[in-house]
CSV table of C-alpha atoms in Angstrom, one decimal:
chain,number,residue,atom,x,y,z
A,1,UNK,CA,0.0,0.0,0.0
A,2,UNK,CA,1.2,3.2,-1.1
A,3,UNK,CA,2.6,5.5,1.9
A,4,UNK,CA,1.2,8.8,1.0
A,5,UNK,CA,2.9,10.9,4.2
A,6,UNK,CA,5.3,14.0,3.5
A,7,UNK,CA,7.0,13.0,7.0
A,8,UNK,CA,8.4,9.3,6.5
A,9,UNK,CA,11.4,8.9,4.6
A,10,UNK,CA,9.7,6.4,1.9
A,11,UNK,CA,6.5,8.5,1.7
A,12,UNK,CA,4.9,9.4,-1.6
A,13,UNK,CA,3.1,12.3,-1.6
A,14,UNK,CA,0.8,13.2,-4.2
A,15,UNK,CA,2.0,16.0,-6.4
A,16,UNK,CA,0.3,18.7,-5.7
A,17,UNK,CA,1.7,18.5,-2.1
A,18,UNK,CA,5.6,17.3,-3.3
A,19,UNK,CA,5.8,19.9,-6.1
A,20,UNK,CA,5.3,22.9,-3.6
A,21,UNK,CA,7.6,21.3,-0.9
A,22,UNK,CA,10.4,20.6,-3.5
A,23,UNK,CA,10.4,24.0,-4.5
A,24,UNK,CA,10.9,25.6,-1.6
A,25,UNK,CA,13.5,23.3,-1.1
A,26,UNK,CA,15.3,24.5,-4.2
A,27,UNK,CA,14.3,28.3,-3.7
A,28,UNK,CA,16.6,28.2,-0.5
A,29,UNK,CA,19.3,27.0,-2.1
A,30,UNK,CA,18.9,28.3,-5.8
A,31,UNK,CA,20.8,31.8,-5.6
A,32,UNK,CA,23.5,29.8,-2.9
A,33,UNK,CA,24.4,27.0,-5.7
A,34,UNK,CA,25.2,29.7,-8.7
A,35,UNK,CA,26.8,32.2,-6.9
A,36,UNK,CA,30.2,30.2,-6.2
A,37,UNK,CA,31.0,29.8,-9.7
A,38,UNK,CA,29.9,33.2,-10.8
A,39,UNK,CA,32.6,34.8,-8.3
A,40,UNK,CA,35.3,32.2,-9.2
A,41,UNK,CA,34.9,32.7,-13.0
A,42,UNK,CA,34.9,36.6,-12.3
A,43,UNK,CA,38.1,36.8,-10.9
A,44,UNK,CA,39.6,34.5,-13.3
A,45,UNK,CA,38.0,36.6,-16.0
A,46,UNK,CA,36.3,33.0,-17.7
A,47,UNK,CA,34.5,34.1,-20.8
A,48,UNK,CA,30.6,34.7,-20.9
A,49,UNK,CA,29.7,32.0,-23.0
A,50,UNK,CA,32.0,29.6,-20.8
A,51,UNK,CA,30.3,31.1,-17.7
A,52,UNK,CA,26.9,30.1,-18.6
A,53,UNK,CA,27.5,27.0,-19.7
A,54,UNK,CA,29.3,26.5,-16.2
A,55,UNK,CA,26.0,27.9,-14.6
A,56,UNK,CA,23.9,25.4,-16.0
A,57,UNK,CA,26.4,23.0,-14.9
A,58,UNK,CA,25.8,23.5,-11.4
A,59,UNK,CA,22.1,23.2,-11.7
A,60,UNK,CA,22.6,20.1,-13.7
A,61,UNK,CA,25.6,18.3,-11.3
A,62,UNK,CA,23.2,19.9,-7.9
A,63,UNK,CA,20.3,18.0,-9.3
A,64,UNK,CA,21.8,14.9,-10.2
A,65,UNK,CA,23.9,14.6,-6.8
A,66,UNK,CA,20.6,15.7,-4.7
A,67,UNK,CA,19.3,12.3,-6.4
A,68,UNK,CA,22.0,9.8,-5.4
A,69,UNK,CA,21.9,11.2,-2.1
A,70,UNK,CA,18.2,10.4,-1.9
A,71,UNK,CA,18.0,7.4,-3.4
A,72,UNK,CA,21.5,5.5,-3.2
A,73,UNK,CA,23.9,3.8,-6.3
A,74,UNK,CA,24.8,0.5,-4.4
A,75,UNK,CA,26.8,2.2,-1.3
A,76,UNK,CA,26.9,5.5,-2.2
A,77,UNK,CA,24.4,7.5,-1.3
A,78,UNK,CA,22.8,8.8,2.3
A,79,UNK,CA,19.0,7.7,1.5
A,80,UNK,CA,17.9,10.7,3.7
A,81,UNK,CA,16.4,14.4,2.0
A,82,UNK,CA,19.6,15.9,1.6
A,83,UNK,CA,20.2,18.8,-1.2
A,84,UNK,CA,23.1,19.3,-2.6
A,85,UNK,CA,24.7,22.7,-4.3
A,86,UNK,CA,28.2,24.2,-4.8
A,87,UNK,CA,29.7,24.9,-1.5
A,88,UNK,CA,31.1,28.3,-0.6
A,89,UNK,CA,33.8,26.5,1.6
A,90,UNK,CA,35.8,26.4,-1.7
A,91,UNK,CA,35.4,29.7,-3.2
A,92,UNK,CA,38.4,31.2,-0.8
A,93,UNK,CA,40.8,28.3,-1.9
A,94,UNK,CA,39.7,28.1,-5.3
A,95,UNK,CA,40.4,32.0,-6.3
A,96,UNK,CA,43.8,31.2,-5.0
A,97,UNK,CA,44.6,28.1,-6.8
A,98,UNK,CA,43.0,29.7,-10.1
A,99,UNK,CA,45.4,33.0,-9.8
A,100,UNK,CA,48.6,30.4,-9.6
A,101,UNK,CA,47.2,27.6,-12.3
A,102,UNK,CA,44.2,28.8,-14.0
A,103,UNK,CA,40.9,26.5,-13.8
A,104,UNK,CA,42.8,23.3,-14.7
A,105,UNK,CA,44.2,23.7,-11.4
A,106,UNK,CA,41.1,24.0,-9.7
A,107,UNK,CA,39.5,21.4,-11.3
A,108,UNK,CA,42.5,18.7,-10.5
A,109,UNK,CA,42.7,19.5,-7.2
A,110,UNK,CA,38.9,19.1,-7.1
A,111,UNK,CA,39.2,15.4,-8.9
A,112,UNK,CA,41.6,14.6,-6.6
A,113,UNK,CA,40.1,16.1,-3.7
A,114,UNK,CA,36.3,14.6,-4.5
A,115,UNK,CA,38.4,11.1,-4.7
A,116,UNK,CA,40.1,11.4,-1.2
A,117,UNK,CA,36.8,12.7,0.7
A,118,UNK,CA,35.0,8.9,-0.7
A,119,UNK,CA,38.3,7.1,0.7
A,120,UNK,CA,37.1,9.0,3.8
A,121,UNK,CA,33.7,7.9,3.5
A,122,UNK,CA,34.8,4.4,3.2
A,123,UNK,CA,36.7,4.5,6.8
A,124,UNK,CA,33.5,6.3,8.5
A,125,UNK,CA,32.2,2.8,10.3
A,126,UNK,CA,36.0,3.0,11.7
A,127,UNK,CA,36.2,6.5,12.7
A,128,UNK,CA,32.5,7.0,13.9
A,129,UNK,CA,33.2,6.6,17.7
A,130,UNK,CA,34.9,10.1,17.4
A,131,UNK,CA,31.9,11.4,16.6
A,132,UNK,CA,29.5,11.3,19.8
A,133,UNK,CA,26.5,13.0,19.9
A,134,UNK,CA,28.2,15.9,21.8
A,135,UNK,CA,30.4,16.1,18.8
A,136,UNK,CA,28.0,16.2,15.9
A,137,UNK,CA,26.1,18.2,18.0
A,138,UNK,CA,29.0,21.3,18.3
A,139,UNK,CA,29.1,20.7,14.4
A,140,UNK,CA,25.8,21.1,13.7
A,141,UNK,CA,25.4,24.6,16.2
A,142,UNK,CA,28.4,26.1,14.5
A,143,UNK,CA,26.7,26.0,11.1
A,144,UNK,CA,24.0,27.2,12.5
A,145,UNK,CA,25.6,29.8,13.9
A,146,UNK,CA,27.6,30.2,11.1
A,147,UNK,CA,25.0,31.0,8.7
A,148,UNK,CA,22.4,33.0,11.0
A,149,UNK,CA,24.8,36.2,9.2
A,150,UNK,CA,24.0,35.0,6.1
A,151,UNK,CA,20.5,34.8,6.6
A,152,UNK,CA,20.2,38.2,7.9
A,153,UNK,CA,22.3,39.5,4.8
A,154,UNK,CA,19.9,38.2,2.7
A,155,UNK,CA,16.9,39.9,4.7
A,156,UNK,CA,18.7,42.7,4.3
A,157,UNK,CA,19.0,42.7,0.6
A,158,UNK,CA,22.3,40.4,-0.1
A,159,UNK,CA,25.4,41.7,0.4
A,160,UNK,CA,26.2,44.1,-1.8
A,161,UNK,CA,23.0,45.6,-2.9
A,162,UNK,CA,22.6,49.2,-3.3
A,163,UNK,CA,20.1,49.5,-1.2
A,164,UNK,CA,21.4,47.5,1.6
A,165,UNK,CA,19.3,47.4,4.9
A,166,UNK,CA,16.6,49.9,2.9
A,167,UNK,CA,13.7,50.0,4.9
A,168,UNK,CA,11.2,48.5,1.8
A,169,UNK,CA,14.0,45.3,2.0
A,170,UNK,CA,14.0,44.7,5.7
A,171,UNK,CA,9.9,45.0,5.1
A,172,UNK,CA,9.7,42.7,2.6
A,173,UNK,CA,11.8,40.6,4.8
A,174,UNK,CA,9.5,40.8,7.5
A,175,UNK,CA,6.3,40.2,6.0
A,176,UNK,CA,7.9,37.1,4.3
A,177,UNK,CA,8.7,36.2,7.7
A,178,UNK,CA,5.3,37.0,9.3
A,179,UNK,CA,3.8,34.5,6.7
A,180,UNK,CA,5.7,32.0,7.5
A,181,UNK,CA,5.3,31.8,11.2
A,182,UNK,CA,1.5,32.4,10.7
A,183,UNK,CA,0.9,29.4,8.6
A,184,UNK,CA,4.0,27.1,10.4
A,185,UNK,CA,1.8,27.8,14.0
A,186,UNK,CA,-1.8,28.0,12.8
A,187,UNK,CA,-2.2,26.0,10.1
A,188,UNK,CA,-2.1,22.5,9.1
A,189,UNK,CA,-1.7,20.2,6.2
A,190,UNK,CA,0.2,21.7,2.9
A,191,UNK,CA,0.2,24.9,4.0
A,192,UNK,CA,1.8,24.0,6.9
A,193,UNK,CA,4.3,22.3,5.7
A,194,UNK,CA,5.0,23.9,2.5
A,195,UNK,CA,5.1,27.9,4.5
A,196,UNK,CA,8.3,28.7,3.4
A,197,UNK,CA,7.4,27.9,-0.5
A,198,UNK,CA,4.1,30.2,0.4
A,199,UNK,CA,5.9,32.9,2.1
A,200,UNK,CA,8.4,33.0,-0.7
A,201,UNK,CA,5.7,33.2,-3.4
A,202,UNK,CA,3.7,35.8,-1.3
A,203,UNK,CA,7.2,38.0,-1.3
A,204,UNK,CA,7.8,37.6,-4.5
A,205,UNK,CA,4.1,39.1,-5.6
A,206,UNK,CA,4.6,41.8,-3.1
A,207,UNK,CA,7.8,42.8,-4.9
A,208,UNK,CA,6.3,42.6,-8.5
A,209,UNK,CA,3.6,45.0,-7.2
A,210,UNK,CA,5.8,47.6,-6.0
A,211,UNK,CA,8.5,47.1,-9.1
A,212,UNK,CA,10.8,45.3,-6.9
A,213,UNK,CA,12.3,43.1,-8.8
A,214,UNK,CA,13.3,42.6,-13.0
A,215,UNK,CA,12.1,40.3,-15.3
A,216,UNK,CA,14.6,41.0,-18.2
A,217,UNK,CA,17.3,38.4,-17.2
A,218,UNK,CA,14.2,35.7,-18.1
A,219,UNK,CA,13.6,37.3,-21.6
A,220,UNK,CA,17.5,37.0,-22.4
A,221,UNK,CA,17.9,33.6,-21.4
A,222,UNK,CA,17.1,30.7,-24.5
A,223,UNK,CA,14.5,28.3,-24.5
A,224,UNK,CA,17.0,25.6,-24.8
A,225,UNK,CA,20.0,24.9,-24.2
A,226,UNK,CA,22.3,21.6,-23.3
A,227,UNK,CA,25.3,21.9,-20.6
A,228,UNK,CA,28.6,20.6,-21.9
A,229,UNK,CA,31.3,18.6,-20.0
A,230,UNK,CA,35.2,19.3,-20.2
A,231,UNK,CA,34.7,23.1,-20.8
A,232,UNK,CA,37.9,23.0,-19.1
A,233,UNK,CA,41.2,20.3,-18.8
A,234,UNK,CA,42.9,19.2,-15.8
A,235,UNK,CA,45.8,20.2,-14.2
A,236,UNK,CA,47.9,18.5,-11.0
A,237,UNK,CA,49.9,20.6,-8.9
A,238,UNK,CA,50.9,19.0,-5.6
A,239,UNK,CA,50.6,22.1,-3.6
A,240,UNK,CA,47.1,22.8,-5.4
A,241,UNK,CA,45.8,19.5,-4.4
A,242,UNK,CA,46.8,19.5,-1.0
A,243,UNK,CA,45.1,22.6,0.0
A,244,UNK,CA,41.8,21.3,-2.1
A,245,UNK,CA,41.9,18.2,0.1
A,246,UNK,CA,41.9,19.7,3.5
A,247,UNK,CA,39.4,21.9,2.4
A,248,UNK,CA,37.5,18.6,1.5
A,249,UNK,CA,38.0,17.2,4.8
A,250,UNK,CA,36.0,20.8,6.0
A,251,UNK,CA,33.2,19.9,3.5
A,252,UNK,CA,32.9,16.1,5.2
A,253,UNK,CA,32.7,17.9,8.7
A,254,UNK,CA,30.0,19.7,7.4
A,255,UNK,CA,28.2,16.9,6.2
A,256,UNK,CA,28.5,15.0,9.0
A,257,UNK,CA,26.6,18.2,10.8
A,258,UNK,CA,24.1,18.5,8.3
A,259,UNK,CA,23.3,14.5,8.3
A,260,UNK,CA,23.0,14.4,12.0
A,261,UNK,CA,20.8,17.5,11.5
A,262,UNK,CA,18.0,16.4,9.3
A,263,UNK,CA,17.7,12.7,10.9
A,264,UNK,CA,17.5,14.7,14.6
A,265,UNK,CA,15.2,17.4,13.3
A,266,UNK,CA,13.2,15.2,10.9
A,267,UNK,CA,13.0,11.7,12.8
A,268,UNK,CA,14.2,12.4,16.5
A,269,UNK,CA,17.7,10.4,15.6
A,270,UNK,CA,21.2,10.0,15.4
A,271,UNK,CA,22.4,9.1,11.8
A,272,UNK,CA,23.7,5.7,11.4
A,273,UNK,CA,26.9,4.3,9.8
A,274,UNK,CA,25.7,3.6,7.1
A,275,UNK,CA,23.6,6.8,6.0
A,276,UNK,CA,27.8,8.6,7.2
A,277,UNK,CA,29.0,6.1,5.3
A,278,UNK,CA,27.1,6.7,2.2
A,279,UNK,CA,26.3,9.9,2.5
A,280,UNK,CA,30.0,11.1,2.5
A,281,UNK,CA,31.6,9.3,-0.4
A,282,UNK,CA,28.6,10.2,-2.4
A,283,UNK,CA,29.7,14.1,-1.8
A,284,UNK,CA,33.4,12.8,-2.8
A,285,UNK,CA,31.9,11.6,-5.9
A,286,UNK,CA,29.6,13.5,-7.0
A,287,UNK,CA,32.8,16.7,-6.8
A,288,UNK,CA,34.5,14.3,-9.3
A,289,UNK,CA,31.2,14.7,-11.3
A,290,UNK,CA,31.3,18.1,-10.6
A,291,UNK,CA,35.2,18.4,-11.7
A,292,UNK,CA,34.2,16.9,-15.6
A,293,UNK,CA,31.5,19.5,-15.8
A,294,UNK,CA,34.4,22.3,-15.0
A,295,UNK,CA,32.5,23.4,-12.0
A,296,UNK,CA,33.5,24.1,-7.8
A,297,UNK,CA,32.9,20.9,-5.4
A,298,UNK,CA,29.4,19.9,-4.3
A,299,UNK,CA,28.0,19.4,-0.8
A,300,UNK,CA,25.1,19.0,1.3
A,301,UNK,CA,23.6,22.3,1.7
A,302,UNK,CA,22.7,23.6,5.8
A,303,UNK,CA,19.6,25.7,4.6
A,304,UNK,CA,17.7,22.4,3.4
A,305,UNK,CA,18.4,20.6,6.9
A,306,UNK,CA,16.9,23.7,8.3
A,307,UNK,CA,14.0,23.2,5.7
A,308,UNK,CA,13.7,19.4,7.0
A,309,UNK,CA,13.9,20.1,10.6
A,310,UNK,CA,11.2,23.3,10.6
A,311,UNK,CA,8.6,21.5,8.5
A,312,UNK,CA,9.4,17.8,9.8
A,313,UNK,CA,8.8,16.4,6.3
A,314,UNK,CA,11.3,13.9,5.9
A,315,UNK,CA,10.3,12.3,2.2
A,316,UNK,CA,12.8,11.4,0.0
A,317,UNK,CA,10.5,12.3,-3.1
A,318,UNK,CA,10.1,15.2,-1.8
A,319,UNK,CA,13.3,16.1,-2.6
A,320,UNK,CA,14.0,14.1,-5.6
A,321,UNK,CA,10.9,17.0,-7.0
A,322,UNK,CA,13.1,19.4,-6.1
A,323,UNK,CA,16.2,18.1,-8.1
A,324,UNK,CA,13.9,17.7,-11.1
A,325,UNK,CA,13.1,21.2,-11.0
A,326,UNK,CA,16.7,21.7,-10.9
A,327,UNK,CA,17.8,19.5,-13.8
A,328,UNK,CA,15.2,21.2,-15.6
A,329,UNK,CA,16.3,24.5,-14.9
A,330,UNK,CA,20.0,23.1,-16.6
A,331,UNK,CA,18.2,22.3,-19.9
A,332,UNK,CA,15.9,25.6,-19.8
A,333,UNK,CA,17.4,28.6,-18.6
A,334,UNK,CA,14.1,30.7,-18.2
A,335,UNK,CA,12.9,28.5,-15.7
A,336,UNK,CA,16.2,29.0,-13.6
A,337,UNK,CA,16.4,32.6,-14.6
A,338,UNK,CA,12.7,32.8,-13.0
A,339,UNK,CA,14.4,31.8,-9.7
A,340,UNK,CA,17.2,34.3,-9.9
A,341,UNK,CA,14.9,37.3,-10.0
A,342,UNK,CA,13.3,36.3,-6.6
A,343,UNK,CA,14.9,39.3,-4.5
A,344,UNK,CA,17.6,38.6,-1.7
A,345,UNK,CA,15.1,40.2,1.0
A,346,UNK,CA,12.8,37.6,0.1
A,347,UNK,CA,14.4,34.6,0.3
A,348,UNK,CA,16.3,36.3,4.2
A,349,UNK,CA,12.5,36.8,5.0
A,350,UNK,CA,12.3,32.7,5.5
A,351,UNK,CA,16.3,31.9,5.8
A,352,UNK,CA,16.7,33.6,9.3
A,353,UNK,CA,14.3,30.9,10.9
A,354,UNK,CA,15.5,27.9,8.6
A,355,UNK,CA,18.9,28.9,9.9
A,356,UNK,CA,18.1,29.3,13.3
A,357,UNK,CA,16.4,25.5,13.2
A,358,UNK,CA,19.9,24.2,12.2
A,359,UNK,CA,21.1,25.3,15.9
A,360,UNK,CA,18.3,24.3,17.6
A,361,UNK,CA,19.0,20.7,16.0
A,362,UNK,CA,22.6,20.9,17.5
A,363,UNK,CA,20.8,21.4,21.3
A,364,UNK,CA,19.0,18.5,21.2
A,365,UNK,CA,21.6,16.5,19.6
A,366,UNK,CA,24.0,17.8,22.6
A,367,UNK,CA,21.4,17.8,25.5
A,368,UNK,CA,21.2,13.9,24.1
A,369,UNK,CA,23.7,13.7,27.9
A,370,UNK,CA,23.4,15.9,30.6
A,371,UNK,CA,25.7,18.9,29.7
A,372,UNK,CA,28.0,18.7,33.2
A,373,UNK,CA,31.4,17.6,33.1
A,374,UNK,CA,33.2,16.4,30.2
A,375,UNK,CA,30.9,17.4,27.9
A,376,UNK,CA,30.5,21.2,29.2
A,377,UNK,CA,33.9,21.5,28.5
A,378,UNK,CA,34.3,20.1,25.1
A,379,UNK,CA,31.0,22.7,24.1
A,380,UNK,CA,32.3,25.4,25.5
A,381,UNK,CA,35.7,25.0,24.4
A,382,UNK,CA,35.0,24.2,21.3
A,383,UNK,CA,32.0,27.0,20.6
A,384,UNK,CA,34.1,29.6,22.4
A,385,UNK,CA,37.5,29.3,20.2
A,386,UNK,CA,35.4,27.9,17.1
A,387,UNK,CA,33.0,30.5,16.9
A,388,UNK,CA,34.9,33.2,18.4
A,389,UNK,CA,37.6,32.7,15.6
A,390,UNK,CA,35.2,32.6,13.0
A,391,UNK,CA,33.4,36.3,14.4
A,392,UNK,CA,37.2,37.3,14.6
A,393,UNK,CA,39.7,36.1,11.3
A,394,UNK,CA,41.9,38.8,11.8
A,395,UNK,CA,42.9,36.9,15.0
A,396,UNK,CA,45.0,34.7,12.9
A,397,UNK,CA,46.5,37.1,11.0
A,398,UNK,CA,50.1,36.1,11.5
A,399,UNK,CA,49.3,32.6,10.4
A,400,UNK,CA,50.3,31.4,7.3
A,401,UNK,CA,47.3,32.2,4.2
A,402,UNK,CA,46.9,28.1,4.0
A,403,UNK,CA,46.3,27.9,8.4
A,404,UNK,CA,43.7,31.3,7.6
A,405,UNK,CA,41.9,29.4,4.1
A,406,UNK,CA,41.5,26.5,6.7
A,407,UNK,CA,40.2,27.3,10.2
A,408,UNK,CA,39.7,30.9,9.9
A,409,UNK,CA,36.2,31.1,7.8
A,410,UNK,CA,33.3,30.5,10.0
A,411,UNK,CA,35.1,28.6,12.3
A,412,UNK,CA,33.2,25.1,12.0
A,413,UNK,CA,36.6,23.3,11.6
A,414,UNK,CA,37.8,24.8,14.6
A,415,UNK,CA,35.5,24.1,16.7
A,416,UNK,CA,34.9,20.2,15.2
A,417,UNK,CA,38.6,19.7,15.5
A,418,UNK,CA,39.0,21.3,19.1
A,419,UNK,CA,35.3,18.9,19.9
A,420,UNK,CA,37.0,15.6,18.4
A,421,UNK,CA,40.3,16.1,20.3
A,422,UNK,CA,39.0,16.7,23.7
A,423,UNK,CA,36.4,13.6,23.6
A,424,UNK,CA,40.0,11.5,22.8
A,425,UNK,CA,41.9,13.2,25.5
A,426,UNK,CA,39.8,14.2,28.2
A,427,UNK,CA,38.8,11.4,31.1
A,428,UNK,CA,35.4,10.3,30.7
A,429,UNK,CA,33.1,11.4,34.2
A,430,UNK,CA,32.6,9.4,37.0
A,431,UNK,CA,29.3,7.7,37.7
């Protein structure tokens, strides 16, 4: 008999519930996926017909990874609702890669890289007892964390804009937000669940009213039009490679955070082996994927998990509608140029509480264990110097621009590394 429920993994939900869901799954990620590539390509002055050919890419190689994820070739593969994009952790390392060896550099250090984070995947059932739930659970609040400034950019206007922190953007923001809240709390059924796709929609009429936002990049854009692989060669430079992979090793921290998030906030769980297991050597894979398509490393993207642990909708289908959309949007540009136009302000108005979810999945995955004792001071350590170094980079000034790429971003890595070491060293408490 056919499970017809939006929150069990294996549910089927008829379409006119999954289509809405999947979308909002992809309008919280949509801008986030392009805008790696477009920054790395600008700097490296690629040329325009190469850029959008490499834009398409990324909605192609996002859509295509988001399935495996879901629904699993052999071992690789999560089978949970995670949605994969192009990862900003890169973008840093990348630009300084592509100034030195151009994008064949880049795009060996990401084969090579994409290879060594699936040998990592492959060791997880080994390496798994470093990761107690007190350990996931500092990963998961310092991406949380981590993004709550991005969130806000975005309600702002994206950083940037013009007309940053305007009045009409932080208003848009809010009434996006308002909606949300109104039909998450009081509501049930699809418009429950599918709030955020609502409150986006709702913005985004609101801002065609009052001229907000332009159409024209959707009349430019072809009906059809097929990405191409190899736009690009590959080039090994030792140096190049070993920056990429410890970059990589950031990206399967990450995904360890956002797995634990969305079984925790979707099924009241701790991820299993086998969905780490999986889950990581499909991200390895599907960068190599990425790599022969001449774009930036994929990886499971924290603004989804927030998706899965606000709504509770945990259906695999769900998000394999979303990745459609997202495939399609490769082979016809209007449809993704439609998602591009959706202002920044809009899109904040529902990220600020998506992000927000993403910590609150990190509390319960640490208050798993009374928080006394060893495990106060691995949290507190680990969120003091993690997330204090990520709200201060210019701490580490003096360090080396490789020691800065690597723990001075937003800090996750620091405070994972700092978490992992103290559960090894410190004595466990006394009964």
């Amino acid at each position: 008999m056919r499970n017809y429920s939006p929150y069990h993994i294996d549910g089927i939900p008829k379409l006119s519930e999954a289509i809405p869901l999947g979308l909002q799954h992809v309008l919280a990620m949509f801008v986030s996926n392009l805008t790696p590539v477009i920054i790395v390509t600008g700097v490296l002055n690629v040329p325009m017909d190469v850029k959008t050919n490499l834009i398409q890419a990324c909605m192609l190689i996002a859509g295509i990874n988001t399935l495996v994820q879901a629904y699993t070739i052999g071992p690789v593969g999560a089978r949970l609702p995670i949605v994969v994009g192009i990862s900003f952790t890169f973008v840093p390392v990348a630009i300084s890669i592509g100034t030195k060896y151009g994008m064949e550099g880049i795009l060996g250090a990401v084969m090579v890289g994409g290879l060594f984070e699936a040998c990592i995947g492959l060791c997880m059932k080994k390496i798994r007892r470093f990761f107690p739930p007190v350990v996931t659970g500092v990963v998961v609040l310092s991406i949380g964390l981590s993004l709550i400034p991005v969130g806000i950019n975005s309600f702002a206007g994206g950083v940037g804009a013009s007309d940053f922190g305007s009045l009409t953007n932080l208003g848009l923001g809010a009434a996006v937000l308002t909606v949300v809240i109104i039909l998450k709390q009081f509501t049930k059924g699809i418009t429950s669940t599918g709030s955020v796709f609502i409150g986006t929609v709702f913005g985004f009429i609101v801002a065609l009213i009052f001229g907000l936002t332009d159409l024209s990049p959707i009349k430019e854009m072809p009906f059809v039009s097929i990405p191409k692989p190899l736009s690009y060669g590959f080039a090994f430079h030792a140096d190049a490679i070993f920056a990429m992979m410890m970059m990589f090793i950031v990206s399967a921290v990450e995904t360890v955070g956002d797995m634990s998030g969305v079984t925790m906030g979707g099924a009241g769980r701790e991820v299993t082996d086998r969905e780490l297991s999986g889950g990581i050597m499909a991200d390895g894979l599907g960068c190599v994927l990425a790599s022969i398509f001449s774009i930036l490393p994929t990886t499971s993207f924290s603004q989804n998990t927030g998706i899965v642990t606000m709504t509770g909708v945990m259906s695999r289908f769900v998000v394999g509608v979303g990745a459609m959309f997202l495939i399609a949007g490769a082979f016809f540009p209007k449809l993704g140029a439609l998602l591009t136009v959706v202002p920044s302000s809009v899109i904040g108005g529902s990220l600020v509480m998506i992000f927000a979810m993403i910590f609150i999945s990190g509390v319960n995955l640490i208050t798993k264990e009374p928080l006394r004792g060893k495990n106060a001071v691995i949290l507190s350590v680990s969120l003091g110097v993690g997330y204090g170094l990520g709200a201060v980079p210019g701490a580490l000034v003096n360090f080396p621009e490789s020691i800065r790429l690597i723990f001075g971003g937003s800090g996750i890595v620091v405070s994972a590394s700092i978490a992992v070491i103290l559960n090894i060293l410190l004595p466990n408490d006394k009964k």
